[in-house]
Short mmCIF file of C-alpha atoms in Angstrom, two decimals:
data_model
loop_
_atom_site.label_atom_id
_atom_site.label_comp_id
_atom_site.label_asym_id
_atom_site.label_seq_id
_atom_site.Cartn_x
_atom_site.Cartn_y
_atom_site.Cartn_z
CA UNK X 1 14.33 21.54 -7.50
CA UNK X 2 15.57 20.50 -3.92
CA UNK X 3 13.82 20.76 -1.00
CA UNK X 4 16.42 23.04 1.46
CA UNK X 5 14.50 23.63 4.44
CA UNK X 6 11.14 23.84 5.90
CA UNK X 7 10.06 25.48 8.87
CA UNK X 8 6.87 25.30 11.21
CA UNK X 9 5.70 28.87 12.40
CA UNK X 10 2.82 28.51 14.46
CA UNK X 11 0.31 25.84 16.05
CA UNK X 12 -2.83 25.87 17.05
CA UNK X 13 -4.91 23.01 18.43
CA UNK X 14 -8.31 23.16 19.71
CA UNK X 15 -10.73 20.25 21.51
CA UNK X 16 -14.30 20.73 22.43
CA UNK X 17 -14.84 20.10 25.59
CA UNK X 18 -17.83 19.26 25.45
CA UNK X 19 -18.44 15.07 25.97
CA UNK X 20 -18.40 13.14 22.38
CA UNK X 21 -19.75 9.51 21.09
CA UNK X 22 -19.59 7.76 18.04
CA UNK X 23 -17.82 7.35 14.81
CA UNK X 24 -14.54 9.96 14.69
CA UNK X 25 -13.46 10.85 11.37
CA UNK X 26 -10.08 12.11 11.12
CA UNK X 27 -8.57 13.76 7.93
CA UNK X 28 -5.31 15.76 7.33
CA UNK X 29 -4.18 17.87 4.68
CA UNK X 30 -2.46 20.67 3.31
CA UNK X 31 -3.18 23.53 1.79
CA UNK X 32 -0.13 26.25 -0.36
CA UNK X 33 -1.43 29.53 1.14
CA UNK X 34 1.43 31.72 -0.89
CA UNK X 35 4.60 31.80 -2.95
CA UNK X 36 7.60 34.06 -3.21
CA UNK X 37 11.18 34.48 -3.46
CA UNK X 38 13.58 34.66 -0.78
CA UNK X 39 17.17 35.73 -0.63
CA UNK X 40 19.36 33.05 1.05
CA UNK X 41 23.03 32.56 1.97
CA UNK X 42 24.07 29.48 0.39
CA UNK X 43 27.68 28.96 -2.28
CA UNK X 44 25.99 28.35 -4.90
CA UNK X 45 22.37 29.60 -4.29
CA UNK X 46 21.39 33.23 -3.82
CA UNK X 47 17.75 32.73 -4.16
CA UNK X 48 14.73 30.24 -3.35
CA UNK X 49 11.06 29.91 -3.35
CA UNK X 50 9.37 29.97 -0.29
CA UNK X 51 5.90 28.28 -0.70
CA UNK X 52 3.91 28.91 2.63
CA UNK X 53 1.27 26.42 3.72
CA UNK X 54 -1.16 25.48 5.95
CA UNK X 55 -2.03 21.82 7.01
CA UNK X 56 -5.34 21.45 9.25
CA UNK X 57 -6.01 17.76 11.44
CA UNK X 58 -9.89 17.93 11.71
CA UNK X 59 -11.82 15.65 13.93
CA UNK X 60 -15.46 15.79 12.79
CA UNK X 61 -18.08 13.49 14.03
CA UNK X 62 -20.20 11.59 11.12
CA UNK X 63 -23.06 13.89 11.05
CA UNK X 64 -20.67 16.60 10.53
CA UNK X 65 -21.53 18.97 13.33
CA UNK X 66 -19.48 20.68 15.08
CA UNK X 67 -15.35 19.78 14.99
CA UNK X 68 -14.56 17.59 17.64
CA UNK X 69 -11.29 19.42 17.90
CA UNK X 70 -8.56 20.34 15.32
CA UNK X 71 -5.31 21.10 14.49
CA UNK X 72 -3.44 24.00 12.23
CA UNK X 73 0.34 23.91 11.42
CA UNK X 74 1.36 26.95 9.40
CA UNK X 75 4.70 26.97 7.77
CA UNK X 76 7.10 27.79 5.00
CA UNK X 77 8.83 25.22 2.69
CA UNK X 78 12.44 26.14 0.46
CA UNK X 79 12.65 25.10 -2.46
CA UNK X 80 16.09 25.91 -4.08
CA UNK X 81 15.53 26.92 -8.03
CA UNK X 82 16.77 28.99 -10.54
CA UNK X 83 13.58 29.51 -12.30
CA UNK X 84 12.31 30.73 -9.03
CA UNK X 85 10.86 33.92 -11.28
CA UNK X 86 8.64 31.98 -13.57
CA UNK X 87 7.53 29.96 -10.27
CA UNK X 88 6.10 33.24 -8.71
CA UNK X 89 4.71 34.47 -11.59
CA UNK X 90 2.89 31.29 -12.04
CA UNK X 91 1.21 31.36 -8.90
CA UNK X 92 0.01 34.82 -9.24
CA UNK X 93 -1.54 34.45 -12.48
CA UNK X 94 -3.36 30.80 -12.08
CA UNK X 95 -2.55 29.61 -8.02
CA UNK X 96 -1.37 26.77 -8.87
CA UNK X 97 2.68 24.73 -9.12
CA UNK X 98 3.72 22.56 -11.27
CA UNK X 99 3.12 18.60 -10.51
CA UNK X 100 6.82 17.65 -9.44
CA UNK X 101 7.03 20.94 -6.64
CA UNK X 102 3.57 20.15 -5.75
CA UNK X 103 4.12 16.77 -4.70
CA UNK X 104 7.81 17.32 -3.18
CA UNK X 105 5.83 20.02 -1.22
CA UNK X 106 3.18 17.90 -0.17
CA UNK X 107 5.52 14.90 0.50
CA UNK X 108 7.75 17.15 2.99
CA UNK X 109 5.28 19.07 4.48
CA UNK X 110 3.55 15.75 5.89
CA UNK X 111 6.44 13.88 7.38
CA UNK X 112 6.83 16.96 9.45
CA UNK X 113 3.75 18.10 10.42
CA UNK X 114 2.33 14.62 10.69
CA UNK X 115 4.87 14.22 13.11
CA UNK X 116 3.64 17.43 15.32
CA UNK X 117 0.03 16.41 14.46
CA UNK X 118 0.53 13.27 16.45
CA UNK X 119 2.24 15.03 19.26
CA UNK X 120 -0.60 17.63 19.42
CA UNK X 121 -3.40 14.86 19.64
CA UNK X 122 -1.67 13.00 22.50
CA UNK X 123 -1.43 15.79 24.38
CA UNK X 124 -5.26 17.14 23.64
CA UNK X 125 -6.36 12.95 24.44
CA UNK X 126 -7.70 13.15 20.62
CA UNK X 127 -6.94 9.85 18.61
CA UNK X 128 -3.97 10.50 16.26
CA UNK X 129 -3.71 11.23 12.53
CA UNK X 130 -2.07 8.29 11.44
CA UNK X 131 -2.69 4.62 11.76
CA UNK X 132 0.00 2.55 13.77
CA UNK X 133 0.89 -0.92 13.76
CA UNK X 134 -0.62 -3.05 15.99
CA UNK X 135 0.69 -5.16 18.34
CA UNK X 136 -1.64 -8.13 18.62
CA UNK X 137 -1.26 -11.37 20.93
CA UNK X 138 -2.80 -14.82 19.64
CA UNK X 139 -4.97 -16.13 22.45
CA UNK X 140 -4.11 -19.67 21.84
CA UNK X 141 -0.37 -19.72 22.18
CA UNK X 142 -0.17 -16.45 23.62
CA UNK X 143 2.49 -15.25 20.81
CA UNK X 144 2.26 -11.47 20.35
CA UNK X 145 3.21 -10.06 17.15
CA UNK X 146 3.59 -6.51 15.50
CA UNK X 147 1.13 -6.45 12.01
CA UNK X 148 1.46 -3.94 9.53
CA UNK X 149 4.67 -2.75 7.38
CA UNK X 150 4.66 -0.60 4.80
CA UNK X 151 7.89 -1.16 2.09
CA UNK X 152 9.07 2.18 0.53
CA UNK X 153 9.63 0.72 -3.04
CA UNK X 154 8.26 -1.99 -4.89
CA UNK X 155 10.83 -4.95 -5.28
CA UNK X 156 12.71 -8.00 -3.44
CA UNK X 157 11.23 -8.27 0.03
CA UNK X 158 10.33 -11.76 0.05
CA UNK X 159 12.21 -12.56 3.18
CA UNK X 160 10.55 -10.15 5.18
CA UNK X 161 7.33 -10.92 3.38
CA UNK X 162 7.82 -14.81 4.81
CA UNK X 163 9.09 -13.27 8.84
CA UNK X 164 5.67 -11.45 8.70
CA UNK X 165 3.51 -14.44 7.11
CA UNK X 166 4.93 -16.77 9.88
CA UNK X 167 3.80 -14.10 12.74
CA UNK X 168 0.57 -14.92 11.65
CA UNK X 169 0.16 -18.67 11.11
CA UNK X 170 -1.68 -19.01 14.65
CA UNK X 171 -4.22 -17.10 13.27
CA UNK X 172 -4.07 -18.63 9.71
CA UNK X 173 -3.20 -21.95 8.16
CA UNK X 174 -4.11 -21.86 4.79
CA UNK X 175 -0.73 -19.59 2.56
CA UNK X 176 -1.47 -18.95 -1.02
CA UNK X 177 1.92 -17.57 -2.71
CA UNK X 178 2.17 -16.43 -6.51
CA UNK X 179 5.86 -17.88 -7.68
CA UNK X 180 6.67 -17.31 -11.20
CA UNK X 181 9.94 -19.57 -11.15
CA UNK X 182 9.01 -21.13 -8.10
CA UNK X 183 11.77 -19.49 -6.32
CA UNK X 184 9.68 -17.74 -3.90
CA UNK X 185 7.16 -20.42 -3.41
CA UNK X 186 10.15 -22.83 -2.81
CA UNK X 187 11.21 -20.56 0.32
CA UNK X 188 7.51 -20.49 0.98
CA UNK X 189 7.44 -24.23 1.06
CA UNK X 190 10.64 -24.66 2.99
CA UNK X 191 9.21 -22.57 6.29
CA UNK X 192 5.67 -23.77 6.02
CA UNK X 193 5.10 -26.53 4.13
CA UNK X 194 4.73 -28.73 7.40
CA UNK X 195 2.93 -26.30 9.54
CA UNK X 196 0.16 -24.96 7.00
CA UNK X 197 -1.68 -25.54 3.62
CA UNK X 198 0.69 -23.82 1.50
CA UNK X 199 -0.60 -23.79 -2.46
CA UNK X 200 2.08 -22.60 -4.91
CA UNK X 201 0.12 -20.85 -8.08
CA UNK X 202 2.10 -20.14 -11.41
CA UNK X 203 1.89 -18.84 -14.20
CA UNK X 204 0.12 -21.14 -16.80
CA UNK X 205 1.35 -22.75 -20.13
CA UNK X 206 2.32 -20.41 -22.86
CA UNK X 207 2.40 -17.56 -20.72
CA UNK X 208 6.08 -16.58 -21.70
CA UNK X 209 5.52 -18.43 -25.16
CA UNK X 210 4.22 -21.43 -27.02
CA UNK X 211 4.35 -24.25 -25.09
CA UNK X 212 6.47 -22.98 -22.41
CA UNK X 213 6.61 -22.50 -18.40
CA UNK X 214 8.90 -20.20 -15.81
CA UNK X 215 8.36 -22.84 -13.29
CA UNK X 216 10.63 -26.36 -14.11
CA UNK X 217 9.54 -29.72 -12.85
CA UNK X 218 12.29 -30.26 -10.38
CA UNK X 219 11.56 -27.00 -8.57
CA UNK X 220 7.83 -28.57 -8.70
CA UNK X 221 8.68 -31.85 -7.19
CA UNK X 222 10.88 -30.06 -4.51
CA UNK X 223 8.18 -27.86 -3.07
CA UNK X 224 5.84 -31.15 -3.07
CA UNK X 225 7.88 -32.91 -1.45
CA UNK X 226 8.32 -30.33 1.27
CA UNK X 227 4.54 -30.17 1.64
CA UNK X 228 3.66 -27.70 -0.72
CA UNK X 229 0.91 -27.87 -3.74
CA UNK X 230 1.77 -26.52 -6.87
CA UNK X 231 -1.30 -25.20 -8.84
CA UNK X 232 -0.70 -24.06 -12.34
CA UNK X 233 -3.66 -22.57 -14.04
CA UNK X 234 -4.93 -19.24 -16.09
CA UNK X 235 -4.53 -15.45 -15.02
CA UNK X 236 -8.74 -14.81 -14.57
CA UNK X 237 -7.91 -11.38 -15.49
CA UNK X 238 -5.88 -11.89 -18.65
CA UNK X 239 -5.94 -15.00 -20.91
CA UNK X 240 -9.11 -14.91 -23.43
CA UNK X 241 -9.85 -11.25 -22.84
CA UNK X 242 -5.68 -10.35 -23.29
CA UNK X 243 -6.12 -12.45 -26.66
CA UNK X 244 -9.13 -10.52 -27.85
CA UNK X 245 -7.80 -6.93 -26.69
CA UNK X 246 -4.51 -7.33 -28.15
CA UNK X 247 -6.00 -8.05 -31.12
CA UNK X 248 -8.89 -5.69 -31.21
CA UNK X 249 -7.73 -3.20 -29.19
CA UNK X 250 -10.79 -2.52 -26.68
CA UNK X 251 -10.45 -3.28 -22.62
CA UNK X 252 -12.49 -5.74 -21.26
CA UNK X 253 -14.09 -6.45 -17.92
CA UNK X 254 -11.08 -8.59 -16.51
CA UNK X 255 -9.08 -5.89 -17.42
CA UNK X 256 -11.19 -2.84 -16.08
CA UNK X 257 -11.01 -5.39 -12.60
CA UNK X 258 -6.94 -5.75 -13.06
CA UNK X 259 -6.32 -2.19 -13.45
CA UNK X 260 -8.86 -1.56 -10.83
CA UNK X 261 -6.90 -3.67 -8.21
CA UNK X 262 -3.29 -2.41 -9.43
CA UNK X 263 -4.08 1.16 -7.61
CA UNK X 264 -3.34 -0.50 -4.47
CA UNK X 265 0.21 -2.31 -6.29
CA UNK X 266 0.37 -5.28 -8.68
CA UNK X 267 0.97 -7.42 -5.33
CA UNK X 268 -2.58 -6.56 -4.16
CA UNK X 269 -3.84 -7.52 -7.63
CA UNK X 270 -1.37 -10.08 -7.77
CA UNK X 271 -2.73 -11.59 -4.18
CA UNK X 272 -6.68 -11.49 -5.61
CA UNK X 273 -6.20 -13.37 -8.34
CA UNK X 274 -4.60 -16.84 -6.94
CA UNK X 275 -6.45 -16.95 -4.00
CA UNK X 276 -9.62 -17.22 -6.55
CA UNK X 277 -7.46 -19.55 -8.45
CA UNK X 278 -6.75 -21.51 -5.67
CA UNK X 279 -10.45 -22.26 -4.32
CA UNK X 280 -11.36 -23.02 -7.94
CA UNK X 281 -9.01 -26.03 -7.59
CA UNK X 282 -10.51 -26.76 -4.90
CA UNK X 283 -7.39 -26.14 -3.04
CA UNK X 284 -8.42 -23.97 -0.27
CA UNK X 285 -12.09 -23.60 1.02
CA UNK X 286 -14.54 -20.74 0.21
CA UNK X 287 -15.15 -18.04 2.92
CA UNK X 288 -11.90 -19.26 4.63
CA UNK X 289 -9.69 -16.08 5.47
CA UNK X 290 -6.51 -17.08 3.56
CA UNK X 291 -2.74 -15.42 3.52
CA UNK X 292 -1.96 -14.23 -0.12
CA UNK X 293 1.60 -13.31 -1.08
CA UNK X 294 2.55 -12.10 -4.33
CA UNK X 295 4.81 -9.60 -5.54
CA UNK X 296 5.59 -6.55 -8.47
CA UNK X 297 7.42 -8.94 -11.11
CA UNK X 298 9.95 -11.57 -9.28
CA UNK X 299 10.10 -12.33 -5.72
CA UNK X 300 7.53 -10.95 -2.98
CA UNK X 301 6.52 -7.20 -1.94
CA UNK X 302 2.49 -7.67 -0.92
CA UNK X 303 0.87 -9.73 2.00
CA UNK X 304 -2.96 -9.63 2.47
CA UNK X 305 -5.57 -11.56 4.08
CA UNK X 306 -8.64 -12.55 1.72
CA UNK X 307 -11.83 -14.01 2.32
CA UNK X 308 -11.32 -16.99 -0.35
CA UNK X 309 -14.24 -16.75 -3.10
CA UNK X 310 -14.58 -18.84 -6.75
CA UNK X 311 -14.13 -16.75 -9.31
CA UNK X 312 -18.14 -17.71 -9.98
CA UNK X 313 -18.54 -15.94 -6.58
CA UNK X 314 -16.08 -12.96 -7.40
CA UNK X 315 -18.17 -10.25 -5.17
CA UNK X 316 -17.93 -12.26 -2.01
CA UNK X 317 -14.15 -12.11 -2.29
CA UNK X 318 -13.02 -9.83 0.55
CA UNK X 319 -9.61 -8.20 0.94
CA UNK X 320 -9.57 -8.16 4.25
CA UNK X 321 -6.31 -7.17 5.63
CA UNK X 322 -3.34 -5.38 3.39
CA UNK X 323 -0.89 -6.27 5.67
CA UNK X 324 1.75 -5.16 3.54
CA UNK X 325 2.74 -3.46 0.50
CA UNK X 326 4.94 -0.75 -1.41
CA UNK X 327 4.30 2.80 -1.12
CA UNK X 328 5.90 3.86 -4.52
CA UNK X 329 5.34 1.08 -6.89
#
């Protein structure tokens, strides 16, 4: 069921002119007003549903007075489908779409009206609806750098993972990087190895069976000897607990805090777990903010800076910064 067309039919934005201080909070979202058919001219489509909506930008101060100012899009979205007849009648009887529609509504109705949204807040001097990347400059060699990229799938970015990591190495010297082979961690070591602390962590023994490793010794000695340190040591979220679930079947606190962490992408996760790692080796110092890479499977998707914490200290372990991550994942 195809998105075909979507089309803005009216906008209205509002700011108080009154004077305003403080905390700003700015939320967006839409709202499916209606749903119908609609006769169209297409070869091989005579009919679609047209789902109307309406997506409001509010600005409300944090004692939720009065709106600041806000901003209504109203619309209609096509969806081309030939079961555009048990569609309607679905709405009618319960208001509601099924999952898929919903979300390819949702999805397409805020790249476009995002879009206006930010257009209408420039022009009303309100701050926009979306968060942009910054553009930062590093007062001690003056360098200035763009922060913040968001990948659209989960995967291979490990090159662009490393151009972003060595935008920020004024600001950071200490690079913790999760290498399952050690293929990522040997690019890691290659660009960095002689300009920061870069600790390699791996999986540990037995991981992918008795008495095995991903990780072989020459790759090892190579990242050493280009100033790397290779740290190979248990998941704190799996190991004893995996054992004792797999073979009772209940979930377990490092678990729960795994599965927790894996909302934002099994980088983030990924990115929590070896910095802890590392300063339990003693390899990077506690309350140090560190650069974590780690990825979803093989190579690198995730970058984030973490306040470095023991895993005895787990709750002062701060993410930060996600720098950045995959959207679908």
């Amino acid at each position: 069921m195809p998105v075909i067309g979507l089309s803005i039919k009216s906008v209205e934005a509002s700011v108080r002119e009154k004077t305003f201080s403080g905390t700003i909070n700015v939320n967006s979202a839409p709202v499916i007003t209606g749903v119908k058919k609609k006769g169209i001219n297409m070869p091989d489509l005579k009919e679609a549903v047209a789902i109307d909506f309406r997506f409001e930008t509010s600005y409300e101060p944090e004692d939720k007075s009065e709106k600041v100012g806000e901003i209504i899009i109203s619309g209609t979205i096509l969806f081309g489908d030939e079961n555009s007849d048990a569609i309607v009648q679905k709405w009618k009887k319960e208001k509601k779409l099924d999952d898929n529609m919903l979300i390819d509504a949702f999805n397409a109705i805020f790249r476009t009206c995002l879009t206006e949204a930010v257009h209408m807040a420039y022009t009303l001097r309100l701050p926009p609806p979306v968060s942009f990347p910054t553009v930062i400059q590093n007062k001690k060699s003056g360098r200035i750098h763009m922060m913040i990229k968001m990948f659209e799938k989960a995967g291979n970015h490990t090159n662009e993972c490393l151009n972003i990591v060595e935008k920020m190495l004024d600001a950071h010297k200490d690079i913790v990087v999760a290498s399952t082979t050690g293929v990522t961690g040997l690019k890691a070591a290659e660009r960095f190895g002689k300009k920061a602390n870069v600790v390699i962590v791996t999986h540990a023994y037995g991981y992918p069976g008795e008495n095995k490793i991903e990780i072989d010794k020459r790759t090892v000695k190579k990242i050493e000897e280009l100033g790397g340190r290779v740290f190979t040591g248990t998941i704190l979220t799996s190991s004893l607990e995996k054992s004792f679930s797999e073979k009772y079947g209940s979930a377990y606190l490092g678990t729960i805090i795994a599965d927790t962490l894996r909302r934002f992408g099994e980088g983030t996760k990924v990115c929590a777990e070896i910095v802890m790692e590392a300063a339990d080796a003693g390899l990077v110092e506690e309350g140090r903010d560190i650069i974590a890479v780690a990825g979803t499977g093989r190579n690198a998707d995730t970058v984030c800076i973490i306040k470095a914490a023991t895993s005895r200290r787990f709750h002062d372990l701060k993410i930060r910064e996600i720098v950045t991550k995959p959207r679908d994942f």
